[in-house]
Coordinates of N, CA and C in Angstrom, one line a residue:
M506 N 0.9 -1.2 0.1 CA -0.1 0.0 -0.2 C 1.0 1.4 -0.2
T507 N 0.5 2.1 -0.9 CA 1.3 3.5 -1.3 C 0.7 4.7 -0.9
T508 N 1.0 5.6 -0.1 CA 0.3 6.5 0.0 C 1.1 7.9 -0.3
R509 N 0.8 8.8 -0.5 CA 1.3 10.0 -1.2 C 1.0 11.0 -0.3
L510 N 2.1 11.7 -0.1 CA 2.0 13.2 1.1 C 3.0 14.1 0.5
T511 N 1.9 15.4 0.5 CA 2.4 16.7 0.3 C 2.7 17.5 1.5
L512 N 3.8 17.8 1.9 CA 3.9 18.7 3.2 C 4.3 20.3 2.4
L513 N 3.3 21.0 3.0 CA 3.2 22.4 2.8 C 3.6 23.2 3.8
R514 N 4.9 24.3 3.4 CA 4.8 25.2 4.4 C 3.9 26.4 4.5
H515 N 3.4 26.7 5.6 CA 2.7 27.9 5.5 C 3.1 29.3 4.9
G516 N 2.4 30.0 4.5 CA 2.7 31.3 3.9 C 3.3 32.2 4.9
L517 N 3.9 33.5 4.5 CA 4.5 34.4 5.2 C 3.4 34.8 6.1
P518 N 3.7 34.7 7.6 CA 2.8 35.0 8.8 C 3.3 36.5 9.3
E519 N 2.4 37.1 10.0 CA 3.1 38.5 10.6 C 4.0 38.0 11.7
Q520 N 4.9 39.1 12.0 CA 6.0 38.5 13.1 C 7.0 37.9 12.4
A521 N 7.1 38.1 10.6 CA 8.1 36.9 10.4 C 9.7 37.5 10.7
D522 N 9.6 38.4 11.1 CA 11.4 38.6 12.0 C 11.5 38.1 13.1
R523 N 10.8 37.3 13.5 CA 11.2 36.5 14.9 C 11.3 34.7 14.7
L524 N 11.5 34.4 15.9 CA 11.8 33.0 15.5 C 10.2 32.3 16.2
L525 N 9.6 31.7 15.3 CA 8.2 31.5 15.6 C 8.2 29.8 15.7
G526 N 7.8 29.3 16.8 CA 7.4 28.0 17.4 C 5.9 27.8 17.7
R527 N 5.8 28.0 19.2 CA 4.4 28.1 19.5 C 3.8 29.5 19.3
T528 N 4.9 30.4 19.2 CA 4.2 31.5 18.9 C 3.3 31.5 17.6
D529 N 2.3 32.2 17.8 CA 1.1 32.0 17.1 C 0.3 33.3 16.2
P530 N 1.2 33.9 15.4 CA 0.4 35.0 14.7 C -0.2 34.3 13.3
V531 N -1.0 34.9 13.0 CA -1.9 35.0 11.6 C -0.9 34.9 10.4
L532 N -1.4 34.5 9.3 CA -1.1 34.9 7.9 C -1.2 36.3 7.6
T533 N 0.1 36.6 6.8 CA -0.5 38.0 6.1 C -1.3 38.1 4.9
T534 N -1.9 39.0 4.0 CA -2.3 38.9 2.8 C -1.6 37.9 1.8
T535 N -0.2 38.3 2.1 CA 0.6 37.7 1.2 C 0.7 36.3 1.3
G536 N 0.5 35.8 2.4 CA 0.8 34.4 2.9 C -0.2 33.8 2.6
W537 N -1.6 34.3 2.5 CA -3.0 33.8 2.2 C -2.5 33.4 0.5
Q538 N -2.0 34.5 -0.2 CA -1.8 34.3 -1.6 C -0.9 33.2 -2.1
Q539 N 0.2 33.3 -1.3 CA 1.2 32.2 -1.7 C 0.4 30.7 -1.4
L540 N -0.2 30.6 -0.3 CA -0.7 29.6 -0.3 C -1.7 28.6 -1.2
R541 N -2.5 29.6 -1.8 CA -3.9 29.7 -2.6 C -2.9 29.4 -4.1
E542 N -1.8 30.2 -4.3 CA -1.3 29.8 -5.5 C -0.3 28.4 -5.5
S543 N 0.0 27.9 -4.3 CA 0.9 26.6 -4.2 C 0.0 25.4 -4.4
V544 N -1.4 25.6 -4.0 CA -2.1 24.3 -4.2 C -3.0 24.4 -5.5
S545 N -3.1 25.5 -6.3 CA -4.2 25.8 -7.1 C -4.4 24.7 -7.8
E546 N -3.3 24.0 -8.4 CA -3.4 22.9 -9.3 C -3.2 21.6 -8.8
M547 N -3.3 21.5 -7.5 CA -2.8 20.0 -6.9 C -4.3 19.3 -6.3
A548 N -4.5 18.2 -6.5 CA -5.7 17.5 -6.0 C -5.1 16.6 -5.1
F549 N -6.3 16.3 -4.1 CA -5.5 15.7 -2.7 C -6.8 15.0 -2.3
D550 N -6.8 13.9 -1.2 CA -8.0 13.3 -0.8 C -8.5 13.8 0.9
A551 N -7.5 14.2 1.3 CA -7.7 14.8 3.1 C -6.5 15.6 3.3
I552 N -6.8 16.5 4.4 CA -5.9 17.2 4.8 C -5.5 17.2 6.1
E553 N -4.2 17.2 6.4 CA -4.0 17.3 7.8 C -3.1 18.6 8.2
S554 N -3.0 19.1 9.3 CA -2.3 20.6 9.4 C -1.9 20.9 11.2
S555 N -0.8 21.6 11.1 CA -0.7 21.8 12.5 C -1.7 22.8 13.2
P556 N -2.0 22.9 14.3 CA -2.9 23.7 15.3 C -2.5 25.3 15.1
R557 N -1.4 25.8 14.6 CA -0.7 27.0 14.8 C -1.8 27.9 13.6
Q558 N -2.2 28.8 14.0 CA -2.9 29.7 13.0 C -2.3 30.1 11.4
R559 N -1.2 29.8 11.5 CA -0.6 30.3 10.2 C -0.8 29.1 9.2
C560 N -1.2 28.0 9.8 CA -1.4 26.7 9.1 C -3.1 26.3 9.0
C561 N -3.3 26.2 10.3 CA -4.7 25.7 10.5 C -5.9 26.4 9.8
Q562 N -5.8 27.8 9.9 CA -6.8 28.9 9.1 C -6.6 28.7 7.5
F563 N -5.9 28.3 6.9 CA -5.9 28.3 5.6 C -6.3 26.8 5.2
A564 N -5.6 25.8 6.2 CA -6.0 24.3 5.8 C -7.7 24.2 6.2
G565 N -8.1 24.8 7.0 CA -9.6 24.9 7.5 C -10.3 25.4 6.4
Q566 N -10.2 26.4 5.7 CA -10.8 27.2 4.7 C -10.8 26.3 3.2
L567 N -9.4 25.8 3.2 CA -9.2 24.6 1.8 C -10.4 23.5 2.0
A568 N -10.2 23.0 3.1 CA -10.8 21.8 3.2 C -12.7 22.3 3.0
Q569 N -13.0 23.2 3.6 CA -14.5 23.6 3.3 C -14.4 23.8 2.2
Q570 N -13.8 24.7 1.2 CA -14.0 24.6 -0.2 C -14.0 23.6 -1.0
R571 N -13.4 22.5 -0.7 CA -13.4 21.4 -1.4 C -13.9 19.9 -0.8
K572 N -14.6 20.3 0.3 CA -15.2 19.7 0.9 C -14.5 18.1 1.3
L573 N -13.5 18.5 2.0 CA -12.7 17.4 2.2 C -12.3 17.4 3.6
P574 N -12.2 15.8 4.2 CA -12.1 16.1 5.7 C -10.7 16.5 5.9
I575 N -10.7 16.9 7.2 CA -9.8 17.8 7.9 C -9.2 17.1 9.2
R576 N -7.8 17.1 9.6 CA -7.4 16.8 10.9 C -6.5 17.6 11.4
I577 N -6.5 18.1 12.7 CA -5.9 19.4 13.2 C -4.8 18.5 14.2
D578 N -3.6 18.3 14.0 CA -3.0 17.5 14.6 C -1.5 17.9 15.4
D579 N -1.3 18.1 16.7 CA -0.3 18.6 17.4 C 1.1 18.0 16.8
A580 N 1.3 17.1 16.2 CA 2.1 16.4 15.4 C 3.0 17.1 14.5
W581 N 1.9 17.9 13.7 CA 2.5 18.7 12.5 C 3.0 20.1 13.3
A582 N 2.7 20.5 14.4 CA 3.5 21.7 15.0 C 5.0 21.7 14.8
E583 N 5.3 23.3 14.8 CA 6.6 23.7 14.9 C 7.2 23.3 16.0
L584 N 8.7 23.3 16.0 CA 9.4 22.7 17.0 C 9.0 24.1 18.3
D585 N 8.9 23.3 19.6 CA 8.8 24.5 20.5 C 10.2 24.8 20.8
F586 N 10.7 26.2 20.8 CA 11.6 26.6 21.1 C 11.8 27.4 22.4
G587 N 11.2 27.0 23.0 CA 11.2 27.4 24.4 C 11.5 29.1 24.8
Q588 N 12.5 29.2 25.7 CA 12.7 30.7 26.1 C 13.2 31.5 24.6
W589 N 13.8 31.0 23.8 CA 13.8 31.5 22.6 C 12.8 32.0 21.7
D590 N 11.5 31.2 21.9 CA 10.2 31.5 21.2 C 9.7 32.9 21.1
G591 N 9.6 33.4 19.9 CA 9.0 34.8 19.7 C 10.3 35.8 19.5
V592 N 11.4 35.5 20.1 CA 12.9 36.4 20.1 C 12.9 36.8 18.6
L593 N 13.5 38.2 18.3 CA 14.0 38.7 17.3 C 14.8 37.7 16.5
L594 N 14.7 37.6 15.3 CA 16.2 37.0 14.6 C 17.2 37.7 14.7
S595 N 17.3 38.9 14.7 CA 18.5 39.5 15.1 C 19.2 39.8 16.2
E596 N 18.3 39.2 17.3 CA 18.8 39.1 18.4 C 19.7 37.5 19.1
L597 N 18.8 36.7 18.5 CA 19.3 35.5 18.6 C 20.4 35.0 18.6
W598 N 21.2 35.6 18.0 CA 22.6 35.1 17.9 C 23.5 35.6 19.1
R599 N 22.9 36.5 20.0 CA 23.6 37.2 20.7 C 23.0 36.2 22.2
L600 N 22.5 35.5 22.2 CA 21.8 34.5 23.3 C 22.9 33.2 23.9
P601 N 22.8 33.0 24.9 CA 23.8 31.9 25.2 C 23.1 30.8 24.6
G602 N 23.9 29.7 24.0 CA 23.7 28.5 23.4 C 23.1 28.5 22.2
F603 N 22.6 29.4 21.6 CA 22.1 29.6 20.0 C 23.0 29.3 19.3
I604 N 24.2 29.5 19.2 CA 25.2 29.2 18.1 C 25.1 27.9 18.4
A605 N 25.7 27.2 19.4 CA 25.8 25.7 19.8 C 24.7 25.3 18.9
Y606 N 23.4 25.6 19.2 CA 22.4 24.9 18.8 C 22.4 24.8 17.1
Q607 N 22.9 26.1 16.7 CA 22.8 26.1 15.2 C 23.7 25.2 14.7
D608 N 25.0 25.1 15.2 CA 25.7 24.2 14.5 C 25.7 22.5 14.9
E609 N 24.8 22.2 16.1 CA 24.7 20.7 16.4 C 23.4 20.7 17.0
P610 N 22.2 20.9 16.3 CA 20.5 21.2 17.2 C 20.2 19.5 17.6
F611 N 21.1 18.5 17.1 CA 20.4 17.3 17.7 C 21.2 17.0 19.0
D612 N 22.6 17.8 19.3 CA 23.0 17.8 20.3 C 22.6 18.8 21.7
H613 N 21.9 19.7 21.0 CA 21.6 21.2 22.1 C 19.8 21.0 21.9
T614 N 19.6 21.5 23.1 CA 18.1 22.2 22.9 C 17.8 23.4 23.5
P615 N 16.7 24.1 22.9 CA 16.6 25.3 23.3 C 16.2 25.2 24.7
P616 N 16.5 26.4 25.4 CA 16.2 26.2 27.0 C 14.9 26.2 27.0
A617 N 14.5 25.3 27.7 CA 12.8 24.9 28.4 C 12.1 24.9 27.0
G618 N 13.0 24.2 25.8 CA 12.2 23.9 24.7 C 12.1 22.5 24.3
E619 N 12.0 22.0 23.4 CA 12.0 20.8 22.4 C 12.9 20.3 22.0
S620 N 13.4 19.1 21.6 CA 14.6 18.6 21.1 C 14.5 18.1 19.7
M621 N 15.2 18.2 18.8 CA 15.1 17.6 17.7 C 14.6 16.4 17.5
A622 N 15.3 15.5 18.5 CA 14.6 14.0 18.4 C 13.6 14.0 18.6
H623 N 12.7 14.4 19.5 CA 11.3 14.4 20.0 C 10.7 15.1 18.8
L624 N 10.9 16.1 18.3 CA 10.0 16.5 17.0 C 10.4 15.4 15.6
R625 N 11.5 15.1 15.6 CA 11.3 14.0 14.3 C 10.6 12.9 14.8
Q626 N 10.4 12.2 16.0 CA 9.6 11.2 16.3 C 8.3 11.4 16.4
R627 N 7.9 12.8 16.6 CA 6.2 12.7 16.6 C 5.9 12.8 15.4
V628 N 7.1 13.6 14.2 CA 6.4 13.3 12.9 C 6.3 12.0 12.3
L629 N 7.5 10.8 12.5 CA 7.6 9.9 12.1 C 6.4 9.1 12.7
T630 N 5.9 9.2 13.9 CA 4.6 8.7 14.2 C 3.4 8.8 13.6
A631 N 3.3 10.1 12.9 CA 2.2 10.9 12.4 C 2.1 10.3 11.0
M632 N 3.3 9.9 10.3 CA 3.6 9.6 9.2 C 3.0 8.1 9.1
E633 N 3.6 7.3 10.1 CA 3.0 6.0 10.3 C 1.5 5.6 10.3
R634 N 1.0 6.7 11.2 CA -0.4 6.4 11.1 C -1.0 6.7 9.7
I635 N -0.8 8.0 9.2 CA -1.5 8.4 7.6 C -1.0 6.7 7.0
A636 N 0.0 6.6 6.8 CA 0.1 5.2 5.9 C -0.7 4.1 6.2
L637 N -1.4 4.1 7.5 CA -2.1 2.8 7.7 C -3.4 3.3 7.4
T638 N -3.8 4.7 7.8 CA -5.2 4.6 7.7 C -5.5 5.7 6.2
H639 N -4.6 5.7 5.4 CA -5.0 6.4 4.1 C -4.2 5.4 3.0
P640 N -4.3 4.4 2.9 CA -3.7 3.6 1.8 C -4.1 4.2 0.5
N641 N -3.3 4.4 -0.6 CA -3.5 4.7 -1.8 C -4.2 6.0 -2.1
Q642 N -4.2 6.9 -1.1 CA -4.7 8.2 -1.0 C -3.4 9.4 -1.0
H643 N -3.6 10.5 -1.4 CA -3.0 11.7 -1.7 C -3.3 12.9 -0.2
L644 N -2.4 12.9 0.6 CA -2.9 14.0 1.7 C -1.8 15.1 1.8
L645 N -2.5 16.3 1.9 CA -1.9 17.6 2.0 C -1.4 17.7 3.6
V646 N -0.8 18.0 4.0 CA -0.3 18.4 5.4 C 0.6 19.7 5.3
V647 N -0.4 20.9 6.0 CA 0.0 22.0 6.1 C 0.7 22.4 7.6
T648 N 2.3 22.6 7.6 CA 2.9 22.6 8.2 C 4.0 23.6 8.4
H649 N 5.3 23.2 9.2 CA 6.4 24.3 9.1 C 7.6 23.9 8.9
S650 N 8.5 24.8 8.5 CA 9.8 24.5 8.1 C 10.6 23.7 8.8
G651 N 10.5 23.6 10.3 CA 11.2 22.7 11.3 C 10.7 21.4 10.8
V652 N 9.2 21.1 10.8 CA 9.1 19.8 10.6 C 9.6 19.1 9.3
I653 N 9.5 20.2 8.2 CA 9.7 19.6 7.1 C 11.5 19.4 6.8
R654 N 12.2 20.3 7.2 CA 13.8 20.0 7.4 C 14.1 18.6 8.1
A655 N 13.3 18.3 9.4 CA 13.6 17.2 10.3 C 13.2 15.9 9.3
L656 N 12.3 16.2 8.8 CA 12.0 15.1 8.0 C 12.7 14.8 6.6
L657 N 13.0 15.8 6.0 CA 14.2 15.8 5.0 C 15.2 15.0 5.6
G658 N 15.8 15.6 6.6 CA 17.1 15.0 7.1 C 17.0 13.8 7.5
W659 N 15.8 13.1 8.2 CA 15.6 11.8 8.2 C 15.5 11.0 7.2
L660 N 14.6 11.6 5.8 CA 14.8 11.2 4.4 C 16.4 10.8 4.0
L661 N 17.3 11.4 4.2 CA 18.6 11.5 3.7 C 19.6 11.0 4.7
G662 N 19.1 10.4 5.9 CA 20.0 9.5 6.7 C 20.8 10.6 7.7
Q663 N 20.3 11.6 7.8 CA 21.3 12.6 8.5 C 20.7 12.7 10.3
H664 N 21.7 12.3 10.7 CA 21.3 11.9 12.2 C 22.3 12.8 13.0
Q665 N 23.0 13.8 12.9 CA 23.8 14.8 13.2 C 24.3 16.1 12.7
G666 N 24.5 16.9 13.3 CA 25.0 18.3 12.2 C 23.8 19.0 12.1
N667 N 23.9 19.9 11.0 CA 22.7 21.1 10.8 C 22.8 21.0 9.2
A668 N 23.1 20.1 8.2 CA 22.7 20.3 7.1 C 21.7 20.5 6.7
H669 N 20.3 20.0 7.4 CA 19.1 20.3 7.2 C 18.6 21.9 7.5
L670 N 19.2 22.5 8.1 CA 19.1 23.6 8.4 C 19.7 24.5 7.3
R671 N 20.8 24.4 7.3 CA 21.7 25.5 6.5 C 21.9 25.1 5.0
R672 N 21.6 24.0 4.7 CA 21.9 23.5 3.3 C 20.4 23.9 2.4
V673 N 19.5 23.8 2.6 CA 18.1 23.6 2.2 C 17.4 25.2 2.1
R674 N 17.2 25.7 0.8 CA 16.3 26.6 1.2 C 14.7 26.2 1.1
L675 N 14.2 26.7 2.0 CA 12.6 26.7 2.2 C 11.7 27.6 2.2
D676 N 11.4 28.3 1.0 CA 10.4 29.3 1.4 C 8.9 29.2 1.6
H677 N 8.5 30.1 1.9 CA 7.2 30.0 2.5 C 6.2 29.5 1.4
A678 N 5.4 28.5 1.5 CA 5.0 27.6 0.8 C 5.4 27.0 -0.4
A679 N 6.5 26.5 0.1 CA 7.3 25.4 -0.3 C 6.7 24.3 -0.1
Q680 N 7.1 22.9 -1.1 CA 6.6 21.5 -1.0 C 7.2 20.6 -0.8
L681 N 7.2 19.9 0.3 CA 8.2 18.6 0.1 C 7.1 17.3 -0.3
S682 N 7.6 16.4 -1.1 CA 6.6 15.7 -1.8 C 7.3 13.9 -1.5
L683 N 6.4 13.3 -1.0 CA 7.1 11.7 -0.9 C 5.9 11.0 -0.9
E684 N 6.4 9.6 -1.2 CA 5.6 8.4 -1.1 C 5.8 7.3 0.2
L685 N 5.0 6.8 0.8 CA 5.1 6.1 2.0 C 4.6 4.9 1.5
Y686 N 5.5 3.8 1.7 CA 4.8 2.2 1.4 C 5.0 1.6 2.7
L687 N 3.6 1.0 3.1 CA 3.9 0.2 4.5 C 3.5 -1.3 4.1
D688 N 4.6 -2.1 4.4 CA 4.6 -3.7 4.0 C 4.0 -4.4 4.8
E689 N 3.6 -5.7 4.9 CA 3.1 -6.5 5.6 C 3.3 -6.6 6.6
H690 N 4.5 -6.1 7.1 CA 4.9 -6.0 8.5 C 4.8 -4.8 9.0
H691 N 4.2 -3.9 8.9 CA 4.1 -2.9 9.0 C 5.3 -2.0 9.0
T692 N 6.0 -2.3 8.2 CA 7.7 -1.5 8.3 C 7.2 -0.3 7.4
L693 N 7.7 0.9 7.6 CA 7.3 2.1 6.4 C 8.8 2.3 5.5
W694 N 8.4 2.6 4.5 CA 9.3 2.3 3.6 C 9.0 3.8 2.8
P695 N 10.0 4.9 3.2 CA 9.7 6.1 2.3 C 10.5 6.7 1.2
R696 N 9.6 7.4 0.4 CA 10.7 7.8 -0.7 C 10.5 9.1 -0.9
L697 N 11.5 10.1 -1.3 CA 11.6 11.4 -1.4 C 11.3 11.4 -3.0
C698 N 10.1 12.3 -3.5 CA 9.7 12.4 -4.8 C 10.0 14.0 -5.2
G699 N 10.2 14.9 -4.4 CA 10.4 16.2 -4.8 C 10.5 17.1 -3.9
L700 N 11.2 18.3 -4.1 CA 11.2 19.3 -3.4 C 10.9 20.7 -4.0
I701 N 9.6 21.4 -4.1 CA 9.2 22.4 -4.9 C 9.3 23.8 -4.4
P702 N 10.1 24.7 -4.6 CA 10.2 26.1 -4.3 C 8.8 26.6 -4.1
G703 N 8.6 27.5 -3.1 CA 7.4 28.2 -2.7 C 7.3 29.8 -3.5
P704 N 6.2 30.4 -3.8 CA 6.0 31.2 -4.7 C 6.0 32.8 -3.9
G705 N 6.8 32.6 -2.7 CA 6.6 33.4 -1.9 C 7.9 34.1 -1.3
T706 N 8.2 34.8 0.1 CA 9.2 35.7 0.1 C 10.2 35.0 0.7
K707 N 11.6 35.6 0.7 CA 12.9 35.2 1.0 C 13.2 35.6 2.6
E708 N 12.3 35.9 3.1 CA 12.6 36.3 4.6 C 12.7 35.1 5.2
M709 N 14.0 35.0 6.0 CA 13.8 33.9 7.0 C 12.8 33.7 8.3
S710 N 12.1 32.8 8.3 CA 11.2 32.5 9.6 C 11.1 31.3 9.8
Q711 N 10.2 31.0 11.0 CA 10.1 29.4 11.5 C 8.4 29.2 10.9

């Protein structure tokens, strides 16, 4: 059984000059336009979304317009950056531990925040559920750059370092496409199908 999965990064949000994890601004008008353009020619059977407003408001509207089932799931939420959450990007580099985190995110965790290992595990658990419950379907997941980067690193066998953070450009409304094959032993076999740039801005945000 094969399931197709398209992960869609949210569009440009308000407060895009900050590190956005659990911080929950809404989309800008530009962000809405980016997402509409990104999915305009796509067809899918169901939608899942992060509970953050910059994801779920668009996902809910799209599900209503296309009369599709939707699931809001914490598994697709951005990494919780703890004490760094909501801090201006320009100020982060002066904070203790941030440079070490950028260099080795799997070895360091934001203060009072979530580890990369935990983020990766909740995403993998969600993918296994989808492969089991949606065989031979195409699902759209509206989520965040951190989720997509963590998944991309896992697909390419990265278990340390920061290549998933610094070597991949991921614009707003970019897409990661993959196939999930679940064998008779319930072993998940993923296959990367493509990384499509978004139509949006170049601002750095989460």
